[in-house]
Amino acid sequence: MERAEAVLPGGVNSPVRSFRSVGGSPPFFARAQGAFLFDLDHNRYVDMVLAYGPLILGHLHPSVVEAIRTQLEQGEAMGGPTLPEVELAERVHEYMPSVEMLRLVNSGTEATMSAIRLARGITGRSLILKFAGCYHGHADALLAESGSGLATLAIPGSPGVPAGTVADTLVLPYNDQGAVRDLFAQRGDGIAAVIVEPVAGNMGVVPPRPGFLPLLRELTERHGSLLILDEVMTGFRLARGGAQAIYQVVPDLTCLGKVIGGGLPVGAFGGRADLMRQLAPTGPIYQAGTLSGSPLAVAAGLAALGQLSDERPYTRLEALGARLEQGLRQVGKSVGIPMQINRVGSMLTFFFSQEEVVDYGSAAGSDLGLFASVHRGLIERGVFWPPSQFESSFLSLAHDEAAVDLVVAAFAEAVQAALP
Ligand code: KE4
């Protein structure tokens, strides 16, 4: 870590990996297989982070490895259109019918940044509504009370983001339907788009309350605003059709990432064809990227989506998620500590809190110190749990009941050890 910190800020290439919000020093990982990670000292961890969501099949799934190897023998980057990019866009449309057309990019940040520009360009409006605790990547316009890294590092917004850049970004509490109604009543006709995580994962997991997403759809439609669902984390994670299939909400645009790259860098945004055609080169709204649609990354994504072609994987992930939730609840009950568990499918977060966690305020009001102590105990006991209260844990199809039970047992010991 000292050697790393000499050349990389915090020794990492993304803040959450530094463990700064939970204390301690992160293990350096050397190898991964299935549901497990191995550090440089050959310690084994059950992986509950899965690179923050992408590895829904687990590490090194044979079909993904084979797809990358096969593509590599054909070429690593072509600088022109390739068939795999078309196949991936067709596959996404097949799974997510609202995505009639797609533009591939290299990260979730690029996807949301570009979707915002598209929405502003199409509507001619500037105002964007987002929700406190939702994280949509680190593009300037969206770094206003973000969750994830920023919430963990307690930086409201960020230095370096000019006030003017976020002057058109409106932020409301997640799940606050009254506040949304009031804002649209006052300023709805000036709002270009609402961008929302359909299941929030960046304040820890916070599901939408009944009526929240349908209200956003109704108000955006009524006021000529666009609804952008940020499914970078939930897309192909919660269901084959993403959260929009579970909650039956049809957005105008969807942002994707993580699972769609099978572990390699891929992001995407897409939606109604009439909107997407406004993008260069068919329309005036500019967006571009040197390695967007990289055949290697697309091959990995196609292979991953190929393993998710029906609901069976999601039934399996739901069973594993329920087992994990039940096990953790049992520990909380037997130890007698106030704990909330928010889970949707294979996304789960525990909070040490008396009150239900329904937005960023209630998430941040949980016992962050106890979370940090329990996290350290989990790491010591061979469970790589997300190193932040404001992250979601993930399960993969490589996890089995034994791996889940290992996590529950480690949690029980870590909680006991952390309590006074
Ligand atoms: P990336 O630019 O990190 O690929 O994606 C940004 C993004 C956009 N939208 C949602 C809903 C996201 O969850 C993310 C990224 N998620 C974080 C984890 N909470 C990435 C982990 C990190 O920042 O290192």
XYZ file of C-alpha atoms and ligand atoms in Angstrom:
444
model
C 0.000 0.000 0.000
C 2.849 2.452 0.769
C 4.336 1.746 -2.653
C 0.898 2.203 -4.235
C 0.246 5.468 -2.367
C 3.479 6.869 -3.808
C 2.038 6.816 -7.314
C -1.763 6.469 -6.965
C -3.892 8.851 -4.836
C -4.849 6.727 -1.828
C -3.151 3.782 -3.514
C -6.281 3.134 -5.562
C -7.968 3.988 -8.818
C -11.372 4.495 -7.244
C -11.875 5.962 -3.751
C -14.140 3.312 -2.224
C -11.414 0.679 -2.700
C -9.165 2.511 -0.213
C -11.184 1.347 2.844
C -10.890 4.955 4.150
C -14.506 5.053 5.224
C -14.241 1.841 7.256
C -10.615 1.989 8.408
C -7.912 -0.566 7.954
C -5.924 -1.244 4.831
C -7.389 -3.122 1.878
C -6.000 -6.504 0.846
C -4.275 -6.504 -2.519
C -6.007 -9.084 -4.658
C -3.930 -11.336 -6.882
C -6.362 -13.937 -8.196
C -10.060 -14.740 -8.394
C -12.178 -17.787 -9.164
C -15.931 -18.279 -8.980
C -17.224 -16.757 -5.746
C -13.752 -16.251 -4.296
C -10.908 -13.736 -4.263
C -7.330 -14.457 -3.166
C -4.961 -11.780 -1.899
C -1.186 -11.550 -2.349
C -0.740 -13.540 0.871
C -2.972 -16.308 -0.499
C -5.805 -15.522 1.934
C -9.197 -16.545 0.511
C -12.287 -14.323 0.682
C -15.896 -14.953 -0.200
C -16.454 -12.104 -2.667
C -19.598 -10.082 -1.827
C -18.450 -7.088 -3.943
C -17.990 -8.717 -7.382
C -16.211 -5.596 -8.660
C -19.229 -3.541 -7.431
C -21.733 -5.510 -9.439
C -20.435 -6.625 -12.863
C -19.555 -10.252 -12.035
C -23.045 -11.700 -11.730
C -21.699 -15.025 -13.069
C -18.810 -14.993 -10.592
C -15.150 -14.677 -11.556
C -13.789 -16.266 -14.748
C -16.989 -17.905 -15.959
C -15.804 -20.286 -18.733
C -18.095 -18.751 -21.366
C -16.762 -15.255 -20.683
C -13.119 -16.391 -20.714
C -13.696 -18.309 -23.948
C -15.444 -15.346 -25.606
C -12.592 -12.976 -24.781
C -9.977 -15.485 -25.935
C -11.796 -16.130 -29.213
C -12.243 -12.430 -29.950
C -8.609 -11.740 -29.105
C -7.546 -14.066 -31.919
C -9.622 -11.915 -34.308
C -8.405 -8.507 -33.143
C -8.471 -6.301 -30.068
C -9.670 -2.945 -31.522
C -10.827 -2.179 -35.065
C -11.555 1.545 -35.251
C -14.688 0.820 -37.239
C -18.064 -0.899 -36.865
C -17.969 -4.573 -35.879
C -20.687 -7.230 -35.761
C -20.438 -7.918 -31.983
C -21.505 -4.320 -31.228
C -24.644 -4.842 -33.306
C -25.315 -8.179 -31.618
C -24.992 -6.618 -28.158
C -27.397 -3.802 -29.016
C -29.866 -6.365 -30.405
C -29.517 -8.519 -27.266
C -30.125 -5.544 -24.961
C -33.261 -4.648 -26.934
C -34.459 -8.249 -26.729
C -34.061 -8.249 -22.925
C -35.124 -4.638 -22.374
C -37.712 -3.693 -25.067
C -37.722 0.003 -24.062
C -34.142 0.205 -25.341
C -34.934 0.414 -29.052
C -31.518 1.900 -29.867
C -28.272 1.988 -27.932
C -24.955 3.802 -27.800
C -22.067 1.895 -26.198
C -19.553 3.778 -24.036
C -16.817 2.754 -21.578
C -18.329 3.415 -18.151
C -21.529 4.173 -16.305
C -20.373 7.761 -15.901
C -20.156 8.241 -19.642
C -23.583 6.667 -20.026
C -25.359 8.987 -17.600
C -23.402 12.074 -18.668
C -24.363 11.439 -22.287
C -28.000 10.653 -21.471
C -28.274 13.978 -19.614
C -26.812 15.870 -22.598
C -29.217 14.065 -24.932
C -32.203 14.933 -22.727
C -31.161 18.598 -22.478
C -30.504 18.782 -26.215
C -33.834 17.248 -27.147
C -36.000 19.233 -24.724
C -34.067 22.506 -24.962
C -34.376 22.647 -21.180
C -31.548 22.703 -18.584
C -32.994 21.516 -15.275
C -32.199 17.963 -14.168
C -33.766 16.333 -11.105
C -31.809 13.703 -9.183
C -32.203 12.254 -5.706
C -29.904 12.589 -2.703
C -27.967 9.391 -2.146
C -28.276 8.285 -5.750
C -24.927 8.118 -7.534
C -24.824 8.358 -11.279
C -21.054 8.499 -11.796
C -18.742 11.457 -11.418
C -19.746 13.776 -14.280
C -19.846 17.350 -12.984
C -23.556 17.956 -13.403
C -24.371 14.902 -11.303
C -21.931 15.449 -8.410
C -24.480 17.196 -6.237
C -25.054 15.378 -2.952
C -24.160 12.108 -4.615
C -24.139 8.859 -2.749
C -21.518 6.115 -3.088
C -17.952 7.477 -2.923
C -19.004 11.031 -2.157
C -21.444 10.092 0.573
C -18.875 7.744 2.070
C -16.217 10.462 2.049
C -18.803 12.937 3.294
C -18.084 15.410 0.465
C -21.356 17.187 -0.395
C -20.832 17.759 -4.117
C -17.114 18.142 -4.817
C -14.484 20.876 -5.122
C -13.704 21.479 -8.772
C -17.335 21.417 -9.800
C -18.211 25.038 -10.662
C -21.413 26.258 -9.005
C -22.809 27.002 -12.443
C -22.490 23.396 -13.452
C -24.809 22.151 -10.721
C -27.025 25.251 -10.720
C -29.390 23.338 -12.977
C -29.263 20.148 -10.924
C -32.131 19.792 -8.493
C -31.848 17.296 -5.644
C -34.741 15.839 -3.651
C -34.934 13.082 -1.053
C -35.426 9.621 -2.602
C -38.950 8.229 -2.172
C -40.333 11.686 -1.272
C -43.406 11.788 -3.483
C -44.752 15.008 -1.956
C -41.538 16.880 -2.709
C -41.567 15.603 -6.298
C -45.153 16.735 -6.809
C -44.364 20.180 -5.390
C -41.255 20.623 -7.539
C -43.034 19.622 -10.730
C -45.939 21.928 -9.870
C -43.515 24.828 -9.562
C -40.877 24.064 -12.183
C -41.985 20.997 -14.142
C -42.055 22.718 -17.526
C -38.385 23.637 -17.125
C -37.199 20.127 -16.237
C -35.344 18.337 -19.033
C -35.166 15.011 -17.255
C -35.406 13.081 -14.028
C -32.590 10.599 -13.491
C -33.108 7.963 -10.816
C -31.771 4.613 -9.660
C -34.956 2.482 -9.854
C -33.576 0.564 -6.890
C -31.015 2.757 -5.147
C -27.731 0.951 -4.490
C -25.456 3.873 -3.669
C -26.765 4.775 -0.245
C -26.775 1.117 0.515
C -29.799 -0.650 -0.979
C -32.975 1.440 -0.791
C -35.950 0.089 -2.767
C -38.480 2.477 -4.307
C -41.649 2.817 -2.221
C -44.879 1.818 -3.987
C -45.967 4.660 -6.228
C -42.611 6.465 -6.370
C -41.496 5.320 -9.816
C -44.992 5.495 -11.380
C -45.256 9.075 -10.072
C -42.001 10.023 -11.788
C -43.294 8.491 -15.015
C -46.644 10.309 -14.743
C -45.141 13.732 -13.945
C -42.384 13.574 -16.587
C -44.961 12.597 -19.205
C -47.308 15.405 -18.152
C -44.571 18.073 -18.240
C -42.698 16.958 -21.370
C -39.653 15.895 -19.356
C -37.742 12.667 -20.004
C -37.478 9.820 -17.489
C -33.995 8.331 -17.335
C -33.604 5.117 -15.347
C -30.028 4.616 -14.242
C -29.801 0.819 -14.398
C -26.012 0.695 -14.368
C -26.251 -1.421 -11.210
C -29.732 -2.966 -11.536
C -29.706 -3.726 -15.266
C -29.608 -7.485 -15.895
C -28.788 -7.795 -12.145
C -32.331 -7.787 -10.699
C -34.117 -9.388 -13.634
C -33.434 -10.133 -17.268
C -35.321 -6.945 -18.093
C -33.809 -4.993 -15.209
C -35.652 -3.057 -12.511
C -37.922 -1.528 -15.174
C -39.351 -5.021 -15.747
C -39.874 -5.655 -12.028
C -41.573 -2.303 -11.368
C -43.278 -2.118 -14.760
C -42.075 1.408 -15.555
C -41.169 2.258 -19.154
C -38.491 4.991 -19.204
C -37.565 7.207 -22.146
C -33.860 6.441 -21.667
C -31.945 3.801 -19.707
C -28.305 3.875 -18.596
C -26.424 0.582 -18.339
C -22.996 -0.666 -17.246
C -21.393 -3.284 -14.999
C -23.077 -6.613 -15.993
C -23.275 -5.547 -19.663
C -19.451 -5.640 -19.812
C -19.031 -9.054 -18.146
C -16.189 -7.571 -16.070
C -14.602 -5.493 -18.852
C -15.241 -1.744 -19.315
C -18.594 -1.244 -20.979
C -21.341 1.306 -20.392
C -24.349 2.091 -22.534
C -27.326 4.390 -22.817
C -30.350 3.831 -24.962
C -34.076 4.056 -25.301
C -36.683 5.403 -27.698
C -35.343 5.368 -31.260
C -36.730 8.836 -32.001
C -34.657 10.198 -29.128
C -31.482 8.227 -29.862
C -31.470 9.343 -33.513
C -30.833 12.878 -32.242
C -27.281 11.711 -31.456
C -24.371 12.314 -33.842
C -23.973 11.281 -36.568
C -27.726 11.047 -37.290
C -28.550 14.078 -35.170
C -26.910 17.233 -33.815
C -26.193 16.120 -30.231
C -22.553 15.160 -29.968
C -21.162 12.117 -28.155
C -18.128 9.973 -29.002
C -15.514 7.554 -27.632
C -12.285 6.026 -28.962
C -12.847 2.522 -27.617
C -16.625 2.582 -27.298
C -17.908 -0.815 -28.404
C -14.499 -2.465 -27.955
C -14.876 -5.950 -29.464
C -13.086 -7.566 -26.499
C -15.324 -5.901 -23.925
C -18.417 -6.502 -26.033
C -17.505 -10.187 -26.386
C -17.356 -10.485 -22.586
C -20.690 -8.672 -22.229
C -22.389 -10.814 -24.864
C -21.164 -13.978 -23.159
C -22.423 -12.757 -19.782
C -25.850 -11.811 -21.147
C -25.946 -15.178 -22.911
C -25.992 -16.834 -19.492
C -28.923 -14.637 -18.414
C -31.332 -15.460 -21.203
C -34.259 -16.486 -19.004
C -35.451 -16.028 -15.421
C -33.796 -19.155 -13.986
C -30.597 -17.358 -12.897
C -32.709 -14.746 -11.118
C -34.734 -17.382 -9.299
C -31.439 -18.830 -8.072
C -30.102 -15.405 -7.032
C -33.361 -14.665 -5.195
C -33.030 -17.936 -3.242
C -29.426 -17.164 -2.284
C -30.340 -13.585 -1.378
C -33.217 -14.737 0.820
C -30.941 -17.239 2.574
C -28.366 -14.543 3.256
C -31.007 -12.089 4.508
C -32.558 -14.674 6.790
C -29.189 -15.666 8.204
C -28.165 -12.082 8.943
C -31.560 -11.283 10.490
C -31.180 -14.323 12.750
C -27.824 -12.999 13.956
C -29.254 -9.552 14.634
C -32.113 -11.062 16.596
C -29.940 -13.423 18.657
C -27.478 -10.635 19.510
C -30.310 -8.169 20.138
C -28.999 -5.212 18.136
C -31.220 -2.848 16.110
C -30.582 -3.707 12.467
C -32.331 -3.056 9.157
C -31.739 -5.192 6.088
C -32.728 -3.818 2.690
C -32.643 -6.369 -0.107
C -33.868 -6.690 -3.659
C -32.843 -10.001 -5.238
C -29.057 -10.327 -5.030
C -28.497 -6.753 -3.802
C -28.415 -6.461 0.004
C -27.255 -3.956 2.636
C -27.439 -4.156 6.431
C -27.738 -0.966 8.485
C -27.357 -0.747 12.255
C -30.383 1.415 12.853
C -33.689 1.378 14.751
C -35.518 3.135 11.920
C -36.326 1.881 8.467
C -33.842 3.095 5.839
C -35.825 4.741 3.037
C -33.557 7.570 1.873
C -30.073 9.020 2.248
C -30.844 10.738 5.558
C -31.945 7.536 7.263
C -29.021 5.604 5.730
C -26.505 8.192 6.969
C -28.204 8.174 10.384
C -27.296 4.520 10.970
C -24.356 3.533 13.189
C -21.459 3.996 10.759
C -18.902 3.232 13.471
C -20.418 -0.155 14.192
C -20.590 -0.846 10.465
C -16.847 -0.107 10.205
C -16.023 -2.443 13.105
C -18.147 -5.255 11.731
C -16.630 -4.713 8.289
C -13.134 -5.157 9.720
C -14.300 -8.345 11.414
C -15.679 -9.665 8.132
C -12.408 -8.981 6.305
C -10.450 -10.719 9.092
C -12.749 -13.731 8.733
C -12.361 -14.074 4.968
C -15.426 -12.197 3.714
C -14.851 -9.318 1.299
C -17.868 -7.141 2.089
C -18.250 -3.712 0.399
C -16.018 -1.277 2.387
C -18.724 1.346 2.786
C -22.124 1.624 4.429
C -23.321 3.264 1.242
C -22.678 0.336 -1.076
C -24.688 -2.737 -1.959
C -23.342 -6.231 -1.529
C -23.865 -8.650 -4.404
C -24.266 -12.381 -4.921
C -23.342 -14.283 -8.059
C -24.350 -17.531 -9.726
C -21.011 -18.928 -8.533
C -22.078 -18.528 -4.883
C -23.730 -21.529 -3.270
C -25.463 -22.151 0.048
C -22.132 -23.025 1.697
C -20.619 -19.690 0.679
C -23.674 -17.829 1.997
C -23.456 -19.735 5.285
C -19.757 -18.813 5.577
C -20.749 -15.142 5.304
C -23.469 -15.510 7.946
C -21.110 -17.293 10.347
C -18.417 -14.642 9.876
C -21.022 -11.914 10.406
C -22.145 -13.485 13.686
C -18.567 -13.543 14.996
C -17.769 -10.069 13.669
C -20.853 -8.554 15.343
C -20.045 -10.261 18.656
C -16.463 -9.009 18.453
C -17.566 -5.472 17.567
C -20.040 -5.022 20.409
C -18.807 -3.496 23.677
P -18.848 3.940 -13.437
O -18.464 5.248 -14.093
O -18.192 3.789 -12.068
O -18.641 2.741 -14.349
O -20.431 3.962 -13.186
C -20.988 5.027 -12.455
C -22.319 4.581 -11.867
C -23.486 5.059 -12.440
N -24.704 4.690 -11.961
C -24.817 3.844 -10.908
C -26.181 3.470 -10.416
C -23.654 3.313 -10.290
O -23.791 2.473 -9.235
C -22.381 3.690 -10.777
C -21.095 3.197 -10.156
N -21.249 2.477 -8.927
C -20.138 2.516 -8.016
C -20.477 1.603 -6.840
N -21.516 2.109 -6.079
C -18.856 2.111 -8.649
C -17.780 1.767 -7.647
C -16.713 2.820 -7.652
O -17.035 4.031 -7.744
O -15.532 2.403 -7.550
